[in-house]
Short mmCIF file of C-alpha atoms and ligand atoms in Angstrom, two decimals:
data_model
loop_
_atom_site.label_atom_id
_atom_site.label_comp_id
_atom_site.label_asym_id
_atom_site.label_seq_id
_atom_site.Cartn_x
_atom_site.Cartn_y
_atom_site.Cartn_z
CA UNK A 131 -16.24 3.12 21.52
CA UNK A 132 -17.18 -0.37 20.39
CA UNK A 133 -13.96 -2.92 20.69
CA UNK A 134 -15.45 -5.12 18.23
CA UNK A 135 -14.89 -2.81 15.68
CA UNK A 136 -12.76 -4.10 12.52
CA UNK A 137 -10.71 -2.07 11.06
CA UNK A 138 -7.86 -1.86 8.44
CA UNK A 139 -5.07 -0.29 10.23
CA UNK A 140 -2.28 -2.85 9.53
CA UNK A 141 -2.17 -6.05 7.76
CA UNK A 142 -2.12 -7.48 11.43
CA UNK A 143 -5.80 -6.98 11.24
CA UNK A 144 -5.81 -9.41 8.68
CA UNK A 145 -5.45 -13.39 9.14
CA UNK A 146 -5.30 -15.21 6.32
CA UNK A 147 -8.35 -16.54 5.72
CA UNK A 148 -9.30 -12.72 5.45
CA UNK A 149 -6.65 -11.76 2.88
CA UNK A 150 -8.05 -14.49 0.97
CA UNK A 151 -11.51 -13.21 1.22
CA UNK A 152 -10.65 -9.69 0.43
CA UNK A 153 -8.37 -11.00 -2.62
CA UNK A 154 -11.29 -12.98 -4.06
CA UNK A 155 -13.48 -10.20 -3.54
CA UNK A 156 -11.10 -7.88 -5.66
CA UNK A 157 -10.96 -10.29 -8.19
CA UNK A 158 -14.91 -10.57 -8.51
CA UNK A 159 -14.71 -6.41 -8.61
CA UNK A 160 -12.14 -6.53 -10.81
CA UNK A 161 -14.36 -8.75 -13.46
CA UNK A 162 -17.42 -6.54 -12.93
CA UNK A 163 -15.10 -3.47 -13.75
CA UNK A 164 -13.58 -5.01 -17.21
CA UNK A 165 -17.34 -5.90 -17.87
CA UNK A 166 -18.74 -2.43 -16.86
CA UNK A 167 -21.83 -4.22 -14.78
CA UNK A 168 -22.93 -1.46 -12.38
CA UNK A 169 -22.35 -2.38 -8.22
CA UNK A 170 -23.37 0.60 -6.92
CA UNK A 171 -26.71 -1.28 -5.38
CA UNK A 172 -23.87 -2.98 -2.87
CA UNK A 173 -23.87 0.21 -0.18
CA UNK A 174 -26.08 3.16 -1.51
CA UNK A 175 -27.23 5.09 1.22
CA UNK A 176 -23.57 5.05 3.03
CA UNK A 177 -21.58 7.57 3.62
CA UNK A 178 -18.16 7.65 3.65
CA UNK A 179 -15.25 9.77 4.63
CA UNK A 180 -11.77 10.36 3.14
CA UNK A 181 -9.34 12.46 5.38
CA UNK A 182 -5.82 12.47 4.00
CA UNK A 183 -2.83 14.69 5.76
CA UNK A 184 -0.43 13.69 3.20
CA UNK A 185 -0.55 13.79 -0.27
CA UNK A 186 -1.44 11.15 -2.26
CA UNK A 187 -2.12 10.61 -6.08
CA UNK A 188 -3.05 7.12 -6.58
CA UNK A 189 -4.11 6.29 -2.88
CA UNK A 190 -6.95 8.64 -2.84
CA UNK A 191 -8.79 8.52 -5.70
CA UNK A 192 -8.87 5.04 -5.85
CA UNK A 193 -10.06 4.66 -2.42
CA UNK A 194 -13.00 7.90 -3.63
CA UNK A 195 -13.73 5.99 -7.01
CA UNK A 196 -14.05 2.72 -5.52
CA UNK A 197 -16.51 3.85 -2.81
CA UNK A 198 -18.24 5.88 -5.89
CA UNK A 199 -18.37 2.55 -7.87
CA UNK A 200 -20.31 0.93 -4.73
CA UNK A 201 -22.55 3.30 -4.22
CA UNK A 202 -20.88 4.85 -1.14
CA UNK A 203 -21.10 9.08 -1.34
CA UNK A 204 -18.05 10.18 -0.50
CA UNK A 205 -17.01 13.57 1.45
CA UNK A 206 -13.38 14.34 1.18
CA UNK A 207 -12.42 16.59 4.29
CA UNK A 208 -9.67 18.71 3.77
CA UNK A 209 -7.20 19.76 6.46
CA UNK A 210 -5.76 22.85 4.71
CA UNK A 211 -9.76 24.22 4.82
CA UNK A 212 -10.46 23.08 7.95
CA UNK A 213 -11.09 24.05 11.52
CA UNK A 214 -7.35 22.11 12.25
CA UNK A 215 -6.24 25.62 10.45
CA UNK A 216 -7.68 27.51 12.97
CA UNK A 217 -5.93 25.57 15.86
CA UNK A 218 -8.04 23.13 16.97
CA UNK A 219 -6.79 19.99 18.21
CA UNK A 220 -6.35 16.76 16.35
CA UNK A 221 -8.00 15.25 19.13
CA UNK A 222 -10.93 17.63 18.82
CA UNK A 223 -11.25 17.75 15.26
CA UNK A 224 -11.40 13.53 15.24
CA UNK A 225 -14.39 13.76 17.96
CA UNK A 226 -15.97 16.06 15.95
CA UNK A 227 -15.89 13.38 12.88
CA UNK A 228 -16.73 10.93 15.44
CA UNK A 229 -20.07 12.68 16.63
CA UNK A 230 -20.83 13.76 12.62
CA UNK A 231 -20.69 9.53 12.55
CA UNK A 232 -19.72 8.36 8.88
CA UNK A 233 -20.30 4.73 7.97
CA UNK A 234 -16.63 3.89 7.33
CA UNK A 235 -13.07 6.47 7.37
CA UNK A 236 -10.45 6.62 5.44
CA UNK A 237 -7.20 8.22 6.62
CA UNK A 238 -3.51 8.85 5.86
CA UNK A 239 -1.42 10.54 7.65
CA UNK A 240 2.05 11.21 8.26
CA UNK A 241 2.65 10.43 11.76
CA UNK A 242 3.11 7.19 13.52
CA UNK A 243 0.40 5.01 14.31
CA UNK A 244 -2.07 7.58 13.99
CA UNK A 245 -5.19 5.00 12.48
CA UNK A 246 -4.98 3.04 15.70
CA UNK A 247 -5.43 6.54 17.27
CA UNK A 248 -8.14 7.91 15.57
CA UNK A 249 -9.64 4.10 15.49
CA UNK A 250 -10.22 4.37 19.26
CA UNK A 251 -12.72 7.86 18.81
CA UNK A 252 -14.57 6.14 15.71
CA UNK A 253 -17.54 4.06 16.09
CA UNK A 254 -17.10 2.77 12.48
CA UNK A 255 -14.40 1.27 10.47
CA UNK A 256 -11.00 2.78 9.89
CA UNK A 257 -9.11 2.35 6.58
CA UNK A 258 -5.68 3.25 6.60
CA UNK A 259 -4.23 4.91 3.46
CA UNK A 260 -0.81 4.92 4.73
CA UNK A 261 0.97 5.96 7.68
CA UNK A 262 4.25 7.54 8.64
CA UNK A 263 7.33 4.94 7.33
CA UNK A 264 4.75 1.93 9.01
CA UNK A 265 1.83 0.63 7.31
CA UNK A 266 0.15 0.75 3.74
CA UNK A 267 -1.86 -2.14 3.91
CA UNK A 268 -3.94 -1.31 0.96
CA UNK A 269 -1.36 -1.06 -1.33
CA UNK A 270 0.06 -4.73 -0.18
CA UNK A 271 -3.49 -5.82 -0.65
CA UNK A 272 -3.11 -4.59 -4.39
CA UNK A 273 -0.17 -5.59 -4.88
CA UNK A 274 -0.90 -9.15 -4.20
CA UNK A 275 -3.96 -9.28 -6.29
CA UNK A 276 -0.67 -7.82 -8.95
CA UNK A 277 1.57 -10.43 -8.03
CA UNK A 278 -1.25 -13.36 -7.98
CA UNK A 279 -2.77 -12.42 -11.39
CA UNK A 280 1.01 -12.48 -13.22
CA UNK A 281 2.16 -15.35 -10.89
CA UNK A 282 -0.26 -17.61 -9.05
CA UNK A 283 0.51 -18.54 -5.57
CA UNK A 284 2.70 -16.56 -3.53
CA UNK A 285 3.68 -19.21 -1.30
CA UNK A 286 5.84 -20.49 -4.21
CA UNK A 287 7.51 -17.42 -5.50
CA UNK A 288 11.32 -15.80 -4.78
CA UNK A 289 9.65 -12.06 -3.98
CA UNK A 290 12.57 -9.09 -3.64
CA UNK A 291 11.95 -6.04 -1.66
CA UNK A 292 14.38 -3.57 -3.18
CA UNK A 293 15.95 -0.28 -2.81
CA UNK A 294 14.42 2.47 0.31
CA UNK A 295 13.42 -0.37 2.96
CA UNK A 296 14.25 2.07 5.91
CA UNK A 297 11.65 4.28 5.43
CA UNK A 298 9.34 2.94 3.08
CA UNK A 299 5.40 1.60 4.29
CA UNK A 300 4.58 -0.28 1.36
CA UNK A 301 7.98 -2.45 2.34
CA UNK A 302 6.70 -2.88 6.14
CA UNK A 303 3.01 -4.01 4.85
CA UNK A 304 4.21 -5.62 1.79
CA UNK A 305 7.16 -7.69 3.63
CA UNK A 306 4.35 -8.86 6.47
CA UNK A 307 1.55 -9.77 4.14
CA UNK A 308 3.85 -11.92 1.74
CA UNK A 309 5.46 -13.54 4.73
CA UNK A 310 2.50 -14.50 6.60
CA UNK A 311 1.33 -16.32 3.32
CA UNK A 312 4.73 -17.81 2.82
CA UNK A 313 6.43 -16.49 0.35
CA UNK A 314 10.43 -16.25 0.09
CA UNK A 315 11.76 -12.79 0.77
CA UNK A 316 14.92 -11.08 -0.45
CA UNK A 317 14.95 -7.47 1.69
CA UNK A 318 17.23 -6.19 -0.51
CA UNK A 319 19.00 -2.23 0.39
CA UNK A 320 22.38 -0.20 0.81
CA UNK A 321 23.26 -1.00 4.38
CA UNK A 322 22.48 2.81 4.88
CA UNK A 323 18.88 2.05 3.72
CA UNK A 324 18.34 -1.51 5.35
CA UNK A 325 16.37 -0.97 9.10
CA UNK A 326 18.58 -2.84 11.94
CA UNK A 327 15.75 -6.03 12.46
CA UNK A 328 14.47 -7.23 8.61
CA UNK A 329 12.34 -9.57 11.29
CA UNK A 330 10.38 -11.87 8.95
CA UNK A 331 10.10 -15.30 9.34
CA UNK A 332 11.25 -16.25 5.51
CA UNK A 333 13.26 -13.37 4.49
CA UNK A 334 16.91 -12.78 3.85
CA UNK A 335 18.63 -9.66 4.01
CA UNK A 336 21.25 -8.62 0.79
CA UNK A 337 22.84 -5.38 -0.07
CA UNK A 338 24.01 -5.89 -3.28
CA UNK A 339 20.58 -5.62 -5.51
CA UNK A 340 22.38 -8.41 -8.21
CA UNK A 341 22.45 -11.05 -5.44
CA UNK A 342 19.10 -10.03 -4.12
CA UNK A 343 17.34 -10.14 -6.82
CA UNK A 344 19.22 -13.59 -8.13
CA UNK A 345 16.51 -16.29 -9.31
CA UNK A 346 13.15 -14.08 -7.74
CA UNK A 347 9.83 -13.99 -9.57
CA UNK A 348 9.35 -11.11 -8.70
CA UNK A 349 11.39 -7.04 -8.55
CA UNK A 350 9.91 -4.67 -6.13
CA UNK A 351 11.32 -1.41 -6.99
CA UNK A 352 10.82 1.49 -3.85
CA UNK A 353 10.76 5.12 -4.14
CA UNK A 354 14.16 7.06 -2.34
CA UNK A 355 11.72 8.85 0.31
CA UNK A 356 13.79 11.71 0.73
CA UNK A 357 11.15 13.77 2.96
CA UNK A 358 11.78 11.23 5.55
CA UNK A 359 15.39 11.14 5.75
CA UNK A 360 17.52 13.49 7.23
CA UNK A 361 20.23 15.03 5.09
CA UNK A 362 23.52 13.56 3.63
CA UNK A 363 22.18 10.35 3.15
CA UNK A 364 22.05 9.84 -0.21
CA UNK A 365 25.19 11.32 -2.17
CA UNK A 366 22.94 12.20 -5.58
CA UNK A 367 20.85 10.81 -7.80
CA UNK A 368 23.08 9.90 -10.04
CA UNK A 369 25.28 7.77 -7.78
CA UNK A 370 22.14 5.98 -6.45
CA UNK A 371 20.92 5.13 -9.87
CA UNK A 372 24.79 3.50 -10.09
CA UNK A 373 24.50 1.68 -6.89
CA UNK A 374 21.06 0.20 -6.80
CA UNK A 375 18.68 1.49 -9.90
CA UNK A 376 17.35 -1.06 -11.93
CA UNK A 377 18.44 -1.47 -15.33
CA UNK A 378 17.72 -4.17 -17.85
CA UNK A 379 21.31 -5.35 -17.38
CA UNK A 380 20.84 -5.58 -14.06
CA UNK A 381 17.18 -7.46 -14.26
CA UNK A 382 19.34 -10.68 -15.88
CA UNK A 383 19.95 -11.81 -12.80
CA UNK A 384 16.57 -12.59 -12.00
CA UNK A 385 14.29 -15.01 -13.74
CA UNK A 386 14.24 -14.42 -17.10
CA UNK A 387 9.81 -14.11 -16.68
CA UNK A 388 10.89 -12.19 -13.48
CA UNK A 389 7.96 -9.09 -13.38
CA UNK A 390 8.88 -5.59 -12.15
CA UNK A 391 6.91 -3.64 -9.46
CA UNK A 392 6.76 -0.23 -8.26
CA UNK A 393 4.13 1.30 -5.71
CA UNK A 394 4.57 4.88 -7.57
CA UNK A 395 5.60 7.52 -7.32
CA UNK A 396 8.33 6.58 -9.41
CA UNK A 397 11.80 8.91 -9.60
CA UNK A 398 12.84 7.74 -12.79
CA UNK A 399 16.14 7.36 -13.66
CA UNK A 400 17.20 6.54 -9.54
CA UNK A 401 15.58 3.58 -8.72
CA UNK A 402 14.54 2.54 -11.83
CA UNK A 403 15.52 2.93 -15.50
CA UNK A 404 12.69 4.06 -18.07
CA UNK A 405 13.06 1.36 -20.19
CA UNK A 406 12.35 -1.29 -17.55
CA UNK A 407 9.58 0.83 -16.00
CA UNK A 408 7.96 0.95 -19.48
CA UNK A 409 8.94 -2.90 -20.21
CA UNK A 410 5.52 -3.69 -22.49
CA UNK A 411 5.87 -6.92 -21.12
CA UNK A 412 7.29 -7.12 -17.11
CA UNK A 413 6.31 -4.17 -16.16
CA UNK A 414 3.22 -4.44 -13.54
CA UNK A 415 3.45 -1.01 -12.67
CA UNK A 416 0.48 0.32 -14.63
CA UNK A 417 -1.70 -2.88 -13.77
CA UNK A 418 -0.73 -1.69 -9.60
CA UNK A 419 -2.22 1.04 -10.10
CA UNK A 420 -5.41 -0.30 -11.98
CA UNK A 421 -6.11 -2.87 -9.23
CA UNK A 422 -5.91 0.16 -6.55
CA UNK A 423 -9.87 0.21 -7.82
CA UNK A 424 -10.87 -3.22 -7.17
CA UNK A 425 -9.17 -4.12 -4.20
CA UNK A 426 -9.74 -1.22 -2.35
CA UNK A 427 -13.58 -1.85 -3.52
CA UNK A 428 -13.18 -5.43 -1.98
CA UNK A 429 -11.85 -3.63 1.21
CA UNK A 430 -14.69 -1.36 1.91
CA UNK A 431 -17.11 -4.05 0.79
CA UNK A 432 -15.26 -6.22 3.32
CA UNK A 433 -14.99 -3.89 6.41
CA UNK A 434 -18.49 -2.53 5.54
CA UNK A 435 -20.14 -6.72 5.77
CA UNK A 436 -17.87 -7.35 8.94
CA UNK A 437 -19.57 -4.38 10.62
CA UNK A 438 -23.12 -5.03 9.58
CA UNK A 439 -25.67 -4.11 12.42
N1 LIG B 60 2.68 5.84 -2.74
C1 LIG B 60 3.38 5.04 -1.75
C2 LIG B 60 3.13 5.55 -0.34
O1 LIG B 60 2.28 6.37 -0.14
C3 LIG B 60 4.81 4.88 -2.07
C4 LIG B 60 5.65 6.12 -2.05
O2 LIG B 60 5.19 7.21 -1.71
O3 LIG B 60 6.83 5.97 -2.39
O4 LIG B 60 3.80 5.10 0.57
#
């Protein structure tokens, strides 16, 4: 297959200069959506793939409605209906989409690198919607776009990374996107939680969430991601929510404008309280999920121009 290929399999794919693109892309999309104008000229005639083994809420059907909103037609393959149900292998079933040759792919799945797998079969580009406990990129695209609307530029904010870290994507891509445009990171967990290397260049480690979320701009609430953790880990709920859920009293030791974050899907009442999910005011949550649209239409809009001809 053709090397030259780019793809969105990490945020290593990315430099900077790119993120920025893609950003002020998503921001242009963005405006077009809040106006209604009609983008779908961009890349009729395309057709595009969505192929998730994992569920997904969010992920998915912002990926299918922003492909809708630029004209892309979407086919959204299925595994459980599939000839991967019959026993063919993965291997197989990925030449197959190969040879069937759709304009761009969108994956997620649950196991370990698989987008740089598949990648290698594909002669187009490969979106990644989220792999194993590794890479979301996506969603730390969005949540930029989030963090740069509330806050301006990242390279001046206090950002903390709280709560799951071990086995949590959105931390890996999140924590290597904000670092590589230098902003200040708090990795805040339990010890049981926190993986052994944090390994970015301007982040801290804590394992109290007061002191790691002390004086940040920003609260990154993660989801307890109990189908990857084997059992005994966490005690219950209740005596998470005690130990690290965030709770208005809690939030006072951040800035007082500090803004709250959460990728979804959110347990209430373990890592997070209602009342600060639904703050009217600091809670970004809902607006995370609005910008899935946008940015992921300034992704494919961005892969789809890098690969042109
Ligand atoms: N939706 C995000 C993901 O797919 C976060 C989560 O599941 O907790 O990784």
């Amino acid at each position: 297959m053709d090397k030259n290929i780019q793809h969105l399999r990490d945020i290593d794919d990315l430099s900077a200069d790119n993120i920025h693109d893609i950003i002020s892309r998503a921001e242009k999309f963005s405006a077009d959506l809040a106006q209604k104008n009609d983008v779908s000229h961009l890349h009729r005639g395309k057709v595009g793939l969505s192929f998730f083994i994992e569920n997904s809420t969010r992920t998915r059907i912002s990926f299918e409605m922003a492909a809708l909103r630029l004209g892309i037609n979407m086919i959204h393959w299925d595994s459980a209906s599939s000839s991967l149900s019959k026993g063919e292998s993965f291997e197989d079933t990925i030449e197959t989409l190969a040879a069937l040759a759709p304009d761009i792919l969108i994956m997620r799945h649950s196991e370990y690198n698989a987008p740089r797998s598949v990648a290698r079969f594909m002669g187009c580009p490969v979106v990644n919607g989220g792999d194993s406990y590794r890479a979301h990129p996506t969603q730390a695209l969005l949540d930029l776009l989030t963090i740069q609307q509330a806050k301006g530029d990242v390279s001046k904010l206090k950002i903390a990374i709280c709560g799951d870290i071990a086995h949590s994507r959105v931390a890996r891509s999140n924590a290597t996107l904000l670092d590589k445009l230098g902003a200040e990171l708090h990795m805040v967990a339990p010890e049981y939680l926190m993986p052994q290397d944090v390994g970015y260049k301007n982040a801290t480690a804590f394992t109290s969430l007061d002191e790691g979320i002390k004086g940040c701009d920003v609260v990154m609430m993660l989801r307890l991601q109990k189908e990857r953790m084997s059992q005994g880990l966490i005690t219950s709920d209740q005596s998470y929510f005690k130990e690290f859920g965030l709770t208005h009293a809690r939030l006072k030791h951040a800035k007082p404008d500090a803004i709250i974050m959460h990728p979804g899907p959110m347990n209430r009442g373990v890592e997070i309280d209602d009342a600060v999910a639904d703050d009217p005011v600091r809670s970004m949550i809902r607006r995370q999920v609005a910008n899935g649209v946008p940015t992921r239409m300034a992704v494919l809009d961005w892969l789809l121009e890098q690969n042109k001809g």
